[in-house]
Every structure is written in structure tokens, then in C-alpha cells.
Backbone as CSV, one residue per row, in Angstrom:
resi,resn,N_x,N_y,N_z,CA_x,CA_y,CA_z,C_x,C_y,C_z
1,MET,83.120,99.389,108.276,82.311,98.435,107.261,81.467,99.281,105.789
2,LEU,81.299,98.296,105.250,80.574,98.288,104.170,79.046,98.223,104.356
3,HIS,78.485,98.981,103.680,76.820,98.521,103.293,76.554,98.061,102.085
4,LEU,75.766,96.791,101.926,75.118,96.149,100.807,74.075,96.381,100.779
5,ARG,73.348,96.859,99.488,72.092,97.308,99.135,71.551,95.816,98.106
6,MET,71.343,95.028,98.025,70.367,93.947,97.181,68.981,93.954,96.894
7,ILE,69.122,93.766,95.416,67.664,93.567,94.968,67.941,92.191,94.129
8,VAL,67.029,91.469,95.147,67.063,89.557,94.910,66.023,88.927,94.202
9,PRO,66.301,88.364,93.169,64.937,87.392,92.508,64.492,86.360,93.811
10,PRO,62.991,86.316,93.970,62.682,85.834,95.052,62.939,84.404,95.305
11,ASP,63.263,83.671,94.080,63.431,81.945,94.084,64.854,82.324,94.998
12,ARG,65.871,83.500,94.961,67.227,83.210,95.242,67.218,84.020,96.488
13,THR,66.102,84.518,97.289,66.347,85.136,98.843,66.908,84.375,99.654
14,ALA,66.519,83.004,99.687,67.200,82.565,100.879,68.011,82.105,100.897
15,ALA,68.682,81.730,99.508,70.183,81.082,99.427,70.888,82.534,99.804
16,ALA,70.663,83.739,99.541,71.264,84.988,99.572,71.667,85.300,101.550
17,VAL,70.254,85.388,101.637,69.985,85.146,103.271,71.352,84.128,103.934
18,GLU,71.246,83.264,103.680,71.907,81.794,103.936,73.384,82.300,103.744
19,LEU,73.522,82.657,102.941,75.179,83.305,102.710,75.648,84.409,103.332
20,ILE,74.953,85.192,103.877,75.079,86.353,104.768,75.308,85.995,106.112
21,GLU,74.372,84.912,106.429,74.475,84.831,107.662,75.592,83.698,108.283
22,SER,76.299,83.058,106.792,77.046,82.099,106.915,78.665,82.816,107.074
23,THR,78.768,83.773,106.428,80.022,84.739,106.557,80.143,85.648,107.728
24,VAL,81.643,85.112,107.902,81.437,85.705,109.184,82.156,87.101,108.765
25,GLY,81.356,88.403,109.540,81.968,89.457,109.944,80.847,90.314,109.009
26,THR,79.486,89.822,109.366,78.437,90.374,108.743,77.277,90.244,109.711
27,THR,76.462,91.507,109.294,75.702,91.896,110.499,74.586,93.312,109.782
28,HIS,73.480,93.050,111.053,72.345,94.024,110.312,71.593,93.846,108.955
29,LEU,71.214,92.627,109.379,70.705,91.943,108.020,69.274,92.405,108.001
30,VAL,68.858,92.756,106.923,67.091,93.280,106.743,66.686,92.687,105.633
31,VAL,65.184,91.927,105.395,64.927,91.947,104.327,63.674,92.207,104.300
32,LEU,63.021,92.603,103.324,61.736,93.103,102.652,61.430,92.937,101.583
33,PRO,60.408,91.405,101.940,59.904,90.736,100.841,58.974,92.111,99.861
34,GLY,59.106,91.299,98.328,58.692,92.174,97.116,59.129,93.803,97.203
35,ALA,59.955,94.380,98.224,59.860,95.490,97.882,60.200,96.259,96.800
36,ALA,60.840,95.453,95.981,62.067,96.336,95.056,60.551,96.038,93.966
37,ARG,60.510,96.921,92.931,59.738,96.797,91.848,60.659,96.853,90.216
38,ASP,61.341,97.875,90.173,62.520,97.761,88.859,64.271,96.933,89.536
39,PRO,64.296,96.088,89.306,63.563,94.924,88.726,63.077,94.350,89.826
40,VAL,61.773,94.006,89.341,61.186,93.381,91.097,61.750,91.805,90.909
41,GLY,61.498,92.231,93.055,62.024,91.262,93.557,62.285,91.973,95.047
42,ASP,63.265,90.960,96.004,63.059,91.503,97.344,64.011,92.379,97.843
43,LEU,64.227,93.023,98.374,65.358,94.022,98.782,66.051,93.494,99.946
44,VAL,67.076,93.523,100.026,68.004,92.655,101.246,68.974,93.631,101.446
45,LEU,69.040,93.710,102.691,70.468,95.114,103.108,71.015,94.231,104.003
46,CYS,72.364,94.660,104.360,73.729,94.441,105.327,74.478,94.884,105.299
47,ASP,75.273,95.099,106.793,76.681,95.444,106.481,77.690,94.413,106.886
48,ALA,78.524,94.681,106.312,80.067,93.672,106.303,81.142,94.482,106.484
49,ALA,82.033,93.848,107.440,83.395,93.962,107.429,84.061,94.087,106.189
50,ARG,85.332,95.130,106.292,85.678,95.050,104.726,86.529,93.807,104.440
51,GLU,86.824,93.016,105.652,87.550,91.801,105.431,86.843,90.729,104.901
52,SER,85.354,90.996,104.990,84.600,89.675,104.504,83.787,89.896,103.478
53,ALA,83.863,90.999,102.774,83.573,91.844,101.643,83.258,91.185,100.214
54,ASP,85.006,90.707,100.185,85.077,89.826,98.975,84.468,88.680,98.999
55,GLU,84.462,87.665,99.806,84.181,86.932,99.706,82.861,86.685,99.487
56,LEU,81.839,87.522,100.422,80.554,87.696,100.036,80.142,87.873,98.489
57,LEU,80.528,88.965,98.214,80.437,89.490,96.572,80.567,88.432,95.763
58,HIS,81.998,87.642,95.973,81.938,86.629,95.184,81.050,85.718,94.902
59,GLY,80.438,85.083,96.338,79.284,84.174,96.543,77.991,84.817,96.144
60,LEU,77.410,86.300,96.208,76.580,86.853,95.591,76.412,86.816,93.846
61,ARG,77.823,87.214,93.380,77.581,87.037,91.935,77.614,85.009,91.286
62,ASP,77.947,84.421,92.146,77.905,83.283,91.703,75.871,82.752,91.432
63,MET,75.581,83.438,92.424,73.986,83.139,92.078,73.615,84.131,90.987
64,LYS,74.342,84.782,90.510,73.772,85.982,89.126,73.015,86.860,89.626
65,ILE,72.966,87.346,91.002,72.018,88.282,91.656,72.726,89.702,90.802
66,ASP,73.628,89.764,90.423,74.131,91.025,89.814,73.629,91.123,88.362
67,GLN,72.858,89.821,87.541,72.391,90.063,86.756,71.009,89.731,86.426
68,ASP,70.413,89.484,87.548,69.300,89.365,87.700,68.329,90.545,88.409
69,GLY,69.608,90.921,89.054,68.787,91.852,90.111,70.011,93.014,90.007
70,SER,70.549,93.259,91.427,71.301,94.489,91.500,72.375,94.300,93.038
71,ILE,73.564,94.763,92.945,74.201,95.017,94.508,74.875,95.853,94.344
72,ALA,74.839,96.845,95.879,75.436,98.204,95.498,76.157,97.931,96.619
73,VAL,77.393,98.698,96.847,78.163,98.729,97.961,78.742,100.231,98.301
74,GLU,78.075,100.586,99.323,78.911,101.547,99.994,79.871,101.732,101.179
75,THR,80.649,102.590,101.560,80.924,102.755,102.332,80.579,103.657,103.773
76,ILE,80.418,102.939,104.530,80.151,103.467,106.131,81.233,104.087,106.323
77,ASP,80.750,105.542,107.021,81.871,106.632,107.626,81.357,106.191,108.789
78,LEU,80.544,106.180,109.320,80.462,105.990,110.870,79.436,105.008,111.444
79,SER,79.630,103.789,112.356,78.514,103.006,112.764,78.504,102.972,114.041
80,MET,77.810,103.275,114.991,77.706,103.106,116.089,76.718,102.045,116.655
81,SER,77.768,100.573,116.546,76.657,99.916,116.655,77.683,98.647,117.685
82,THR,77.743,98.086,118.654,78.076,97.266,119.261,78.236,95.561,118.123
83,ARG,77.062,95.550,117.637,77.192,94.429,116.422,77.973,94.552,115.609
84,ALA,78.198,95.741,115.000,79.014,96.070,114.073,80.384,95.814,114.618
85,ASP,80.868,96.227,115.780,81.750,96.148,116.310,82.766,94.772,116.595
86,SER,81.155,93.933,116.692,81.960,92.356,116.568,81.942,92.047,115.520
87,ALA,81.351,92.334,114.302,81.457,91.442,113.201,82.914,92.024,112.624
88,GLU,83.375,93.169,112.595,84.687,93.409,112.581,85.701,93.098,113.245
89,GLU,85.702,92.309,115.075,86.631,91.600,115.240,86.506,90.374,115.219
90,GLU,85.332,89.913,114.507,85.371,88.216,114.256,86.146,88.394,112.606
91,ALA,85.838,88.952,111.785,86.566,88.975,110.441,87.684,88.609,110.725
92,PRO,88.374,88.219,109.584,89.761,87.736,109.653,90.554,88.895,109.279
93,GLY,91.726,89.091,109.935,92.530,90.235,109.670,92.195,91.509,109.840
94,GLU,92.804,92.730,108.779,92.483,94.044,109.385,91.697,94.855,108.491
95,GLY,91.251,95.618,108.847,90.146,96.273,107.498,91.237,96.959,106.447
96,ALA,92.058,97.548,106.685,92.799,98.478,105.787,93.631,97.285,104.740
97,ASP,93.838,96.218,105.345,95.068,95.275,104.489,93.809,94.317,103.358
98,ALA,92.284,94.371,103.649,91.412,93.854,102.342,91.893,94.282,101.218
99,VAL,91.454,93.540,100.438,91.526,94.091,98.939,90.089,93.428,98.324
100,ILE,89.243,94.470,98.285,87.851,94.202,97.455,88.124,94.171,96.153
101,TRP,88.580,92.887,95.062,88.931,93.015,93.859,87.301,93.435,92.920
102,GLU,86.548,93.188,93.313,85.385,93.788,92.584,85.437,95.662,92.793
103,GLN,85.499,95.900,93.975,85.583,97.483,93.911,86.934,97.874,93.296
104,LEU,88.142,97.067,93.015,88.983,97.466,92.662,88.846,97.561,91.268
105,ALA,88.473,96.723,90.617,87.912,96.211,89.034,87.645,97.486,88.379
106,GLU,86.035,97.768,89.331,85.486,98.694,88.990,86.196,100.540,88.847
107,ALA,86.876,100.375,89.507,87.591,101.593,89.876,88.692,101.690,88.591
108,THR,89.257,100.439,88.595,90.215,100.746,87.439,89.577,100.679,85.984
109,HIS,88.495,100.320,85.603,87.682,100.332,84.846,87.700,101.551,84.349
110,GLU,86.826,102.032,85.220,86.135,103.649,85.129,87.839,104.664,84.869
111,GLU,88.656,104.374,85.517,89.859,105.126,85.621,90.608,104.793,84.224
112,SER,90.629,104.006,83.909,91.065,103.488,82.295,90.481,103.844,81.065
113,THR,89.326,104.274,81.240,88.771,104.473,80.069,89.093,105.739,79.176
114,LEU,89.255,105.435,78.034,89.562,106.465,77.487,88.346,107.596,76.748
115,SER,88.402,108.717,77.823,87.217,109.443,77.223,87.666,110.770,77.016
116,PHE,86.972,111.528,76.645,87.484,112.971,76.235,88.140,113.868,77.821
117,THR,87.604,113.405,78.888,87.896,114.017,80.300,89.553,113.359,80.595
118,TYR,89.649,112.004,80.318,90.720,111.785,80.463,91.694,112.275,79.553
119,LEU,91.776,112.569,78.292,92.787,112.886,77.760,92.636,114.260,77.610
120,SER,91.752,114.913,78.175,92.041,116.641,78.508,92.894,116.787,79.877
121,PHE,92.891,115.984,80.562,93.853,116.088,81.630,95.337,115.632,81.039
122,MET,95.300,114.678,80.631,96.692,114.356,79.812,97.124,115.093,79.118
123,TRP,96.588,116.097,78.180,97.122,117.411,76.803,97.467,118.352,78.699
124,LEU,96.320,118.735,79.205,96.755,119.578,79.792,97.721,119.485,81.420
125,ALA,98.149,118.421,81.526,99.017,118.276,82.643,100.603,118.209,81.900
126,THR,100.228,117.763,80.489,101.918,117.628,79.968,102.008,119.450,79.561
127,MET,101.232,119.726,79.119,101.449,121.166,78.529,101.717,122.053,80.331
128,ILE,101.395,122.092,81.018,101.779,122.602,82.266,103.338,122.414,82.394
129,ALA,103.720,120.901,82.405,104.626,120.335,82.624,105.874,121.191,81.463
130,ALA,105.503,121.131,80.142,106.167,121.722,79.512,106.831,123.207,79.847
131,CYS,105.890,124.055,80.251,105.964,125.159,80.984,106.972,125.149,81.983
132,GLY,107.195,124.312,83.131,108.190,123.639,84.122,109.326,123.307,83.621
133,VAL,109.425,122.646,82.235,110.575,122.451,81.458,111.373,123.321,81.072
134,VAL,110.682,124.405,80.477,111.077,125.637,80.116,111.559,126.615,80.821
135,LEU,111.031,126.808,81.487,110.855,127.874,82.472,112.090,126.755,84.288
136,ASP,112.279,125.949,84.072,112.847,125.370,84.955,111.987,125.504,86.730
137,ASN,111.022,125.026,86.137,110.000,125.402,87.620,109.565,124.276,87.913
138,ALA,110.064,123.391,89.394,109.863,122.554,90.020,108.631,122.366,90.796
139,ILE,107.865,123.847,90.893,106.405,123.972,91.504,105.687,123.361,90.049
140,LEU,106.090,123.958,89.180,104.911,123.565,87.898,105.196,121.997,87.425
141,ILE,106.306,121.261,87.498,106.420,119.853,87.585,106.208,119.513,88.514
142,VAL,105.679,119.909,89.886,105.210,118.985,90.939,103.761,119.139,90.258
143,GLY,102.960,120.451,90.147,101.559,120.223,89.578,101.209,119.399,88.483
144,ALA,102.129,119.737,87.400,101.513,118.668,86.686,101.692,117.550,86.771
145,MET,102.615,116.359,87.606,102.025,115.646,88.180,100.836,115.142,88.760
146,ALA,100.605,116.104,89.625,99.584,115.964,90.086,98.353,115.712,89.499
147,VAL,98.121,116.712,88.239,96.983,116.949,87.686,97.096,115.416,86.670
148,GLY,98.093,114.860,86.303,98.209,113.692,85.060,97.115,112.932,85.838
149,PRO,96.493,112.123,85.145,95.640,110.748,85.578,96.269,109.419,84.622
150,GLU,97.106,109.403,84.960,98.172,108.115,84.124,97.986,107.187,85.026
151,PHE,98.046,107.152,86.265,98.056,106.168,87.272,96.988,105.389,87.296
152,GLY,95.325,105.696,86.640,94.394,104.485,86.830,94.663,104.070,85.979
153,PRO,94.955,104.157,84.520,95.477,102.761,83.549,96.296,101.966,84.257
154,LEU,97.293,102.618,84.608,98.551,101.962,85.065,97.903,100.535,86.576
155,ALA,97.445,101.323,86.735,96.236,100.126,87.884,96.027,99.489,87.600
156,GLY,95.335,99.796,85.962,94.132,98.954,85.351,94.836,97.366,84.783
157,VAL,96.244,98.036,84.267,97.097,96.904,83.714,97.576,96.019,84.991
158,CYS,98.063,96.426,86.002,98.559,95.544,87.285,96.934,94.715,87.559
159,THR,95.812,95.098,87.558,94.989,94.616,88.126,93.916,93.078,86.968
160,ALA,94.624,93.675,85.866,94.079,92.918,84.844,95.296,91.718,84.934
161,ILE,96.661,92.014,85.415,97.512,90.840,84.829,97.081,89.905,86.395
162,VAL,96.991,90.360,87.427,96.371,89.417,88.727,95.283,88.654,88.411
163,GLN,94.571,89.771,87.938,92.860,88.733,87.810,92.435,88.377,86.410
164,ARG,93.632,88.379,85.612,93.529,87.242,84.322,92.592,87.941,83.812
165,ALA,92.378,89.249,83.640,91.096,90.159,82.599,91.924,90.986,81.249
166,PRO,91.996,89.810,80.435,92.215,90.346,79.118,91.670,91.831,78.632
167,ARG,90.554,91.867,79.096,89.793,93.323,78.508,90.340,94.736,79.052
168,LEU,90.495,94.411,80.198,91.100,95.765,81.011,92.522,95.694,80.800
169,ALA,93.352,94.780,80.264,94.637,95.165,80.137,94.637,95.715,78.787
170,ALA,93.670,95.206,77.643,93.476,96.314,76.764,92.870,97.891,76.852
171,ARG,92.212,97.716,77.713,91.341,99.314,77.806,92.662,99.889,78.172
172,SER,93.568,99.180,79.327,94.214,100.260,80.158,95.492,100.713,79.170
173,LEU,95.967,99.725,78.602,97.055,99.933,77.666,96.542,100.722,76.618
174,THR,95.663,100.418,75.830,95.172,101.392,74.845,95.052,102.861,75.355
175,ALA,94.629,103.484,76.534,94.592,104.923,77.334,95.715,105.199,77.664
176,LEU,96.606,104.413,77.797,98.309,104.470,78.361,98.971,105.161,77.155
177,LEU,98.613,104.591,75.964,99.470,104.796,74.449,98.729,105.860,74.298
178,ILE,97.506,105.571,73.957,96.936,106.763,73.103,97.063,108.102,73.840
179,GLY,96.984,108.136,75.310,97.037,109.216,75.995,98.266,109.933,76.085
180,PHE,99.513,109.272,76.142,100.943,109.706,76.027,101.365,110.168,74.886
181,LEU,100.682,109.475,73.792,101.150,109.957,71.980,100.094,111.521,71.800
182,SER,99.136,110.966,72.196,98.128,112.664,71.815,98.647,113.296,73.073
183,ALA,99.347,113.386,74.005,99.608,114.529,74.751,100.737,114.973,74.409
184,ILE,102.188,114.269,73.844,103.211,115.118,73.315,102.747,115.222,71.875
185,LEU,101.836,115.046,70.891,101.411,115.470,69.918,101.321,117.349,70.308
186,ALA,100.027,116.985,71.334,99.055,118.133,71.407,100.391,119.466,72.170
187,THR,101.240,118.713,73.120,102.317,119.652,73.793,103.463,120.179,72.848
188,THR,103.317,119.102,71.664,104.709,119.443,70.441,104.516,121.113,69.700
189,LEU,102.688,121.161,69.423,101.954,122.162,68.945,101.992,123.135,69.803
190,PHE,101.594,122.996,71.387,101.873,124.363,72.138,103.065,124.584,71.987
191,SER,104.312,123.661,71.844,105.563,124.575,72.492,105.698,125.224,70.576
192,LEU,105.389,124.757,69.685,105.669,126.384,68.436,104.842,127.086,68.600
193,LEU,103.500,126.851,69.356,102.707,128.310,69.150,103.465,129.057,70.945
194,MET,104.055,128.639,71.441,104.543,129.508,72.452,105.932,129.918,71.823
195,ASP,106.475,129.158,71.187,107.862,129.751,70.336,107.155,130.878,69.535
196,TRP,106.556,130.801,68.814,105.781,131.797,68.044,105.138,132.811,68.219
197,LEU,104.860,133.063,69.953,104.473,133.991,70.731,105.962,134.782,71.432
198,ASP,107.228,134.131,71.405,108.265,134.643,71.891,108.287,134.398,73.361
199,LEU,107.484,132.963,73.499,107.883,132.774,75.212,108.463,131.622,75.405
200,PHE,108.800,130.969,74.521,109.719,129.604,74.787,110.795,129.589,73.409
201,SER,112.055,129.032,74.279,113.149,129.201,72.899,113.849,127.939,72.776
202,ASP,114.902,127.479,72.066,115.807,126.537,72.226,116.300,126.557,73.446
203,ALA,116.864,128.016,73.450,118.031,128.779,74.629,117.658,128.164,75.606
204,MET,116.070,128.648,76.134,115.651,127.892,77.573,115.554,126.695,77.928
205,LEU,115.576,125.863,76.925,115.536,124.431,76.575,117.102,123.624,76.808
206,ASP,117.891,124.417,76.339,119.229,123.874,76.576,120.003,124.683,77.435
207,ALA,119.377,125.646,78.025,119.968,126.358,79.094,120.141,125.161,80.404
208,ASP,121.097,125.443,81.171,121.348,124.547,82.906,120.079,124.655,83.212
209,ARG,119.801,123.564,83.187,118.488,123.312,84.357,118.463,122.496,85.502
210,PRO,119.067,123.102,86.460,119.417,122.156,88.047,117.863,121.890,88.491
211,GLN,116.814,122.453,88.130,115.715,121.821,88.848,115.006,120.732,87.973
212,THR,114.964,120.565,86.942,114.245,119.904,85.688,115.116,119.112,84.768
213,GLY,116.743,119.226,85.152,117.219,118.580,83.858,117.119,116.979,83.892
214,PHE,116.959,116.854,85.325,116.858,115.058,85.622,115.856,114.676,84.746
215,ILE,114.943,115.519,84.255,114.011,114.414,83.652,114.157,113.810,82.161
216,TRP,115.522,114.077,81.402,115.636,113.570,80.323,116.878,112.907,80.568
217,GLN,117.135,112.862,81.649,118.665,112.058,82.196,117.987,110.788,83.450
218,PRO,117.537,109.607,82.681,117.244,108.537,83.709,118.494,107.729,84.085
219,ASP,118.180,107.633,85.169,119.574,106.628,86.088,118.742,105.968,86.918
220,PRO,119.648,105.291,87.469,119.112,103.946,88.505,118.310,104.338,89.303
221,PHE,118.071,105.236,90.026,117.334,105.757,90.995,115.986,106.192,90.375
222,SER,115.563,106.307,89.340,114.691,106.400,88.520,113.615,105.560,88.275
223,PHE,114.468,104.300,88.121,113.745,102.746,88.495,113.305,102.987,89.952
224,VAL,114.506,102.702,90.780,113.759,102.742,92.329,112.820,103.571,92.621
225,VAL,112.659,104.516,92.361,111.296,105.448,92.947,110.417,104.954,92.094
226,ALA,110.294,104.569,90.966,108.839,103.912,90.400,108.650,102.801,90.906
227,LEU,109.566,101.992,91.432,109.051,100.754,91.697,108.688,100.815,93.153
228,LEU,108.915,101.977,94.202,108.435,102.339,95.544,107.207,102.836,95.060
229,ALA,107.154,104.198,93.987,105.913,104.495,93.818,104.658,103.531,93.632
230,GLY,105.271,102.211,92.589,104.146,101.932,91.947,103.553,101.004,92.965
231,ALA,104.351,100.302,94.320,103.681,99.751,95.356,103.200,100.536,96.233
232,ALA,103.521,101.619,96.363,102.633,102.905,97.121,101.375,103.017,96.702
233,GLY,101.343,103.034,95.344,99.939,103.713,94.762,99.193,102.710,94.805
234,THR,99.669,101.162,94.679,98.549,100.355,94.477,98.169,100.045,95.978
235,LEU,99.052,100.013,96.900,98.361,99.941,98.333,97.325,100.904,98.581
236,SER,97.707,102.173,98.103,96.564,103.563,98.530,95.298,103.015,97.362
237,LEU,95.243,102.699,96.523,93.976,101.911,95.797,93.238,100.744,96.697
238,THR,93.732,99.698,97.108,93.443,98.656,97.441,92.472,99.484,98.891
239,SER,93.449,99.833,99.601,93.307,100.505,101.225,92.008,102.041,101.066
240,SER,91.790,102.607,99.801,91.159,103.742,99.577,91.852,105.135,100.209
241,LYS,93.199,105.188,100.218,93.785,106.089,101.108,94.608,107.066,99.683
242,SER,93.428,107.915,99.579,93.445,109.123,98.218,94.362,109.988,98.381
243,GLY,94.907,110.295,99.641,95.842,111.072,99.849,97.680,110.803,99.658
244,ALA,97.819,109.041,99.916,98.943,108.516,99.670,98.817,108.854,98.192
245,LEU,97.658,108.398,97.197,97.912,108.464,95.983,98.302,109.738,95.021
246,VAL,98.198,110.727,95.780,98.525,112.204,95.507,99.817,111.973,95.586
247,GLY,100.720,111.674,96.928,101.850,111.622,96.917,102.300,110.637,95.780
248,VAL,101.870,109.538,95.609,102.455,108.796,94.477,102.719,109.607,93.010
249,ALA,101.498,110.563,93.016,101.082,111.128,91.876,102.741,112.054,91.244
250,ILE,102.962,112.805,92.379,103.940,113.730,92.549,105.418,113.053,92.582
251,SER,105.407,111.451,92.715,106.801,110.959,93.131,107.213,111.111,91.640
252,VAL,106.412,110.145,90.799,107.303,109.707,89.424,107.012,110.992,88.418
253,THR,108.415,110.827,87.490,108.719,110.968,86.592,108.088,110.694,85.269
254,THR,106.349,110.877,84.807,105.822,110.261,83.677,105.345,111.465,82.757
255,VAL,104.692,112.329,82.904,104.054,113.007,82.560,104.884,114.228,82.355
256,PRO,106.298,114.724,83.376,106.720,115.738,82.469,107.937,115.175,81.872
257,ALA,108.352,113.986,81.712,109.010,113.160,80.999,108.624,113.480,79.470
258,ALA,107.297,112.959,79.162,106.402,113.269,78.113,106.384,114.830,77.572
259,ALA,106.464,115.498,78.595,106.737,116.874,78.414,107.772,117.290,77.284
260,ASN,108.322,116.918,78.586,110.037,117.214,77.627,110.432,116.765,76.269
261,ALA,109.753,115.577,76.280,110.315,114.943,75.051,109.297,115.750,73.850
262,ALA,108.272,116.431,74.338,107.699,117.193,73.479,108.525,118.046,73.061
263,VAL,108.408,119.206,74.242,109.311,120.268,74.124,110.853,120.234,72.844
264,ALA,111.232,119.086,73.244,112.658,118.754,72.629,112.608,118.635,71.284
265,LEU,111.324,117.628,70.702,110.837,117.683,69.709,110.215,118.513,69.096
266,SER,109.866,119.895,69.010,109.739,120.968,68.583,110.935,121.711,68.435
267,TYR,111.991,121.564,68.992,113.011,122.516,68.163,114.162,121.384,68.032
268,GLY,113.885,120.058,67.398,114.812,119.370,66.623,115.841,118.788,68.076
269,GLU,115.981,118.975,69.057,116.708,118.325,70.063,116.426,116.701,70.425
270,PHE,116.848,115.867,69.498,116.540,114.564,69.478,117.251,113.686,70.811
271,ALA,118.505,114.467,71.300,118.904,113.666,72.326,118.359,113.847,73.597
272,GLN,117.578,115.113,73.919,117.080,115.430,75.004,115.433,114.302,74.815
273,MET,115.052,114.589,73.798,113.103,113.769,72.758,114.068,112.161,73.458
274,TRP,115.173,111.566,73.197,115.399,109.970,73.388,115.316,110.162,74.979
275,GLY,116.561,110.675,75.352,116.161,110.828,77.322,115.064,110.631,77.991
276,SER,114.438,111.457,77.459,112.678,111.501,77.887,112.076,110.772,77.740
277,THR,112.354,110.225,76.525,111.216,108.910,76.178,112.091,107.542,77.458
278,GLY,112.944,107.852,77.477,113.611,106.368,78.029,113.071,106.532,79.638
279,GLN,113.154,107.959,79.867,112.902,108.382,81.226,111.258,107.912,81.376
280,LEU,110.658,108.148,80.658,109.421,107.898,80.660,108.763,106.255,80.908
281,LEU,109.464,105.507,79.679,109.450,104.574,79.399,110.144,103.465,80.957
282,LEU,110.928,103.928,81.468,111.425,103.538,82.754,110.858,103.279,83.709
283,ASN,109.740,104.628,83.897,109.015,104.829,85.149,108.014,103.791,85.221
284,LEU,107.347,103.742,83.734,106.060,103.146,83.539,106.186,101.648,83.733
285,LEU,107.194,101.123,83.426,107.626,99.819,83.314,108.080,99.443,85.106
286,GLY,108.544,100.427,85.477,108.715,100.288,87.192,107.156,100.251,87.804
287,ILE,106.535,100.925,87.395,105.310,101.119,88.175,104.450,99.713,88.180
288,MET,104.121,99.618,86.704,103.464,98.315,86.639,104.094,97.145,87.009
289,LEU,105.242,96.934,87.344,106.328,95.446,87.901,105.971,95.774,89.090
290,ALA,105.958,97.043,90.044,105.918,96.579,91.442,104.281,96.831,91.902
291,GLY,103.539,97.268,91.009,102.052,97.476,91.349,101.780,95.569,91.121
292,THR,101.797,95.171,89.986,101.384,94.272,89.768,102.140,92.804,91.220
293,ALA,103.107,93.190,91.146,103.951,91.926,92.627,103.319,92.216,93.976
294,THR,102.691,93.813,93.954,102.229,94.222,95.400,100.902,93.800,95.097
295,LEU,100.123,93.598,94.022,98.731,92.910,94.255,98.774,91.544,94.553
296,SER,99.837,91.129,93.558,100.272,89.614,93.917,99.715,89.204,95.230
297,LEU,101.479,89.668,95.674,101.210,89.596,97.188,100.297,89.165,98.007
298,GLN,99.131,90.842,97.973,98.224,91.019,99.136,97.412,89.939,98.707
299,LYS,96.972,89.416,97.063,96.131,88.315,97.182,96.287,86.818,97.802
300,ARG,97.749,86.682,97.602,98.214,84.966,98.466,98.095,85.500,100.042
301,LEU,98.581,86.599,100.642,98.207,86.733,101.926,96.753,86.384,102.767
302,TRP,95.975,87.015,101.565,94.555,87.347,102.311,94.353,85.762,101.786
303,ARG,94.138,84.978,100.721,93.932,84.098,101.021,94.702,83.028,101.755
304,THR,95.800,83.193,102.203,96.108,82.455,103.598,95.569,82.490,104.795
305,GLN,95.294,83.992,104.680,94.529,84.737,106.114,92.906,83.596,106.103
306,ARG,92.595,83.683,105.093,91.086,83.228,104.696,91.064,82.032,105.226
307,GLY,91.948,81.187,104.344,92.324,79.743,104.730,92.274,79.275,106.358
308,ARG,93.340,80.212,107.232,92.928,80.031,108.598,92.064,79.894,109.109
309,LEU,91.527,80.990,109.041,89.887,81.259,109.675,89.069,80.032,109.444
310,LYS,88.895,79.805,107.845,88.102,78.398,107.377,88.470,77.104,108.486
311,ARG,89.640,77.114,108.586,90.178,75.931,109.668,89.556,75.884,110.838
312,ARG,89.821,77.239,111.328,89.721,76.995,112.667,88.112,77.250,113.241
313,LEU,87.358,78.079,111.947,85.726,77.611,111.994,85.258,76.091,111.934
314,ARG,86.145,75.072,111.005,85.529,74.026,111.156,86.118,73.338,112.508
315,ARG,86.882,73.570,112.954,87.661,73.035,114.466,86.142,73.489,115.236
316,GLY,86.280,74.146,115.408,85.234,75.110,116.493,83.646,74.329,116.135
């Protein structure tokens, strides 16, 4: 269940209440006239099943309540209520399958913002991966994958394509491009510093690396894994399964490929650099294709499910 807290202009309170009451899967409606002070308005509270939230939020935004008032949505961790149980049973489909597009757009917008924190994580993850590449240490590679924040912008691109949001697409692509280019540059300088300190060497990069050699040698399995990870990552975002998202982060060779390209560049090993770049681009493409396809399928299935419910309600 989700909890909605709204500040509604008094002239739209009746319409908002009518919308909430007519939406299948809502309950615990509370109206406090004149309770809000900034902005001035009526405080309206309700709970809604995840399956019903997206339609309800669209209706509230059509009334411009988000512009002249406010809409806040919180996840309810525990709800002991027979009415809540009934509301979830009446709502169409399963809560785990529901996509709340407003929430997804907000999450991807935040994750795809080109900020100092985002860039810092990119640089640090790529430098960690560089150490893993040179030492042929799979543990460091996995750690770097988990630290890398690149899935946020990738999900932003997928969401922007499905929702036709060009601004989100531009923001996400900018974060990806600048993030990886700056990380490769920073890691190249880091590699040169480590070489000066006699901690890195070209012999270590050219040596047999059974644990990490795959990073600069893309093959069909690289693309297959990227497709599977892209679908899994998208599902984890839409269903709020953060544990699955961590698994996705350590499944795809993006940050390690950028790190290998940077170290290879610092030593003039252009064959490895171009191989790593190919691996990076192949994985990014696979994730975006699978993520977009997954969101499109979810959107189509959910529309079909809601259409069936509306037809059933009209017959009833």
C-alpha cells in the first residue's frame, strides 16, 4: 500500500475526493478542511494499492494539484486494516507488477543528474576496477561494479524513450557520456601515477589475466548478459527490489571495461583500449535495448489489465 498526502486548493477538494472515491483500490480517506497553511488549502489523506496509484496520480495531476498544492507519496511498510486488505484485493493485478510512472520518472531523474556525487562514484569505481584489472583480481572488479552508479542514467534513457520525455533523455545521455569520459580520463591519470609509484606496470597489463582478460575481449555472451541484466534491472526499479538491482550492477562489464580502456591508454596498448571500448558500448546498448523493451511490455500489459477492469466495472 501507498500513502498519499495532498494539499488541495479548496475549489478542487470535492473533485479530488470524488476521484479518490471512484478509484478502485483506495481507502482510509481523510479530509481536513483549511488545515494547510503553506500553500493554503485542504489537507487530503488516503491510502491506495500500488496497482491503483498511477491512475490516481495522473488524475490528480490533471487537476493541477501538483502545481497549486502538493502531492506526496510514501510507501507503507505495515498496514493492519481489513479495509486496506479489501482495497488491495479489489485493485487490478498484483502490486509487484504495477509501474508507478511518476515515481519511476522522479527516481531516474534524480539518479541521472550530473552531480559531483555521481561523478565521484564513477571516478572511484573506475579506479577500483583499474586496480582489479592490473592485479587480475575478480573481487576488486565485482566491488567496482557494485560502486558504479551508471545504471541510473541507463534507466533514465529507457524511461525517457517509453514516456517520450526528451529532457530526461538528454539529461541521462549527458550523465552517461560525461561520466564515462571523465572517469576514463581520471583513471588514465591515476594509472600514470600508480606507474610512477611502481605499483602498476605494462608487464602486469600484458600478462595472462584469467580472471579479468574477458573485459577487453567482447563476445556474444557479453551482449546476452547485458540484455538479461537490463531486463532484470528495469524490473527491480519498477518493483522497488533494490537487492536485485545490486545483482544487476555486478553482472555487467561497464565500469571495468572503462577502467581497462584507461589503463591500456596510459600504456599505449591500443588493441586492449579499443577492445574494452567495444565491450563498454556493447553492454550499454544491450542494457538500454532490454530496459526499453521491458518498460514497453509492462506499460502495454498494465493498460490491458486496467481496460479489462473498467469493462468489468461498467458491466457491474
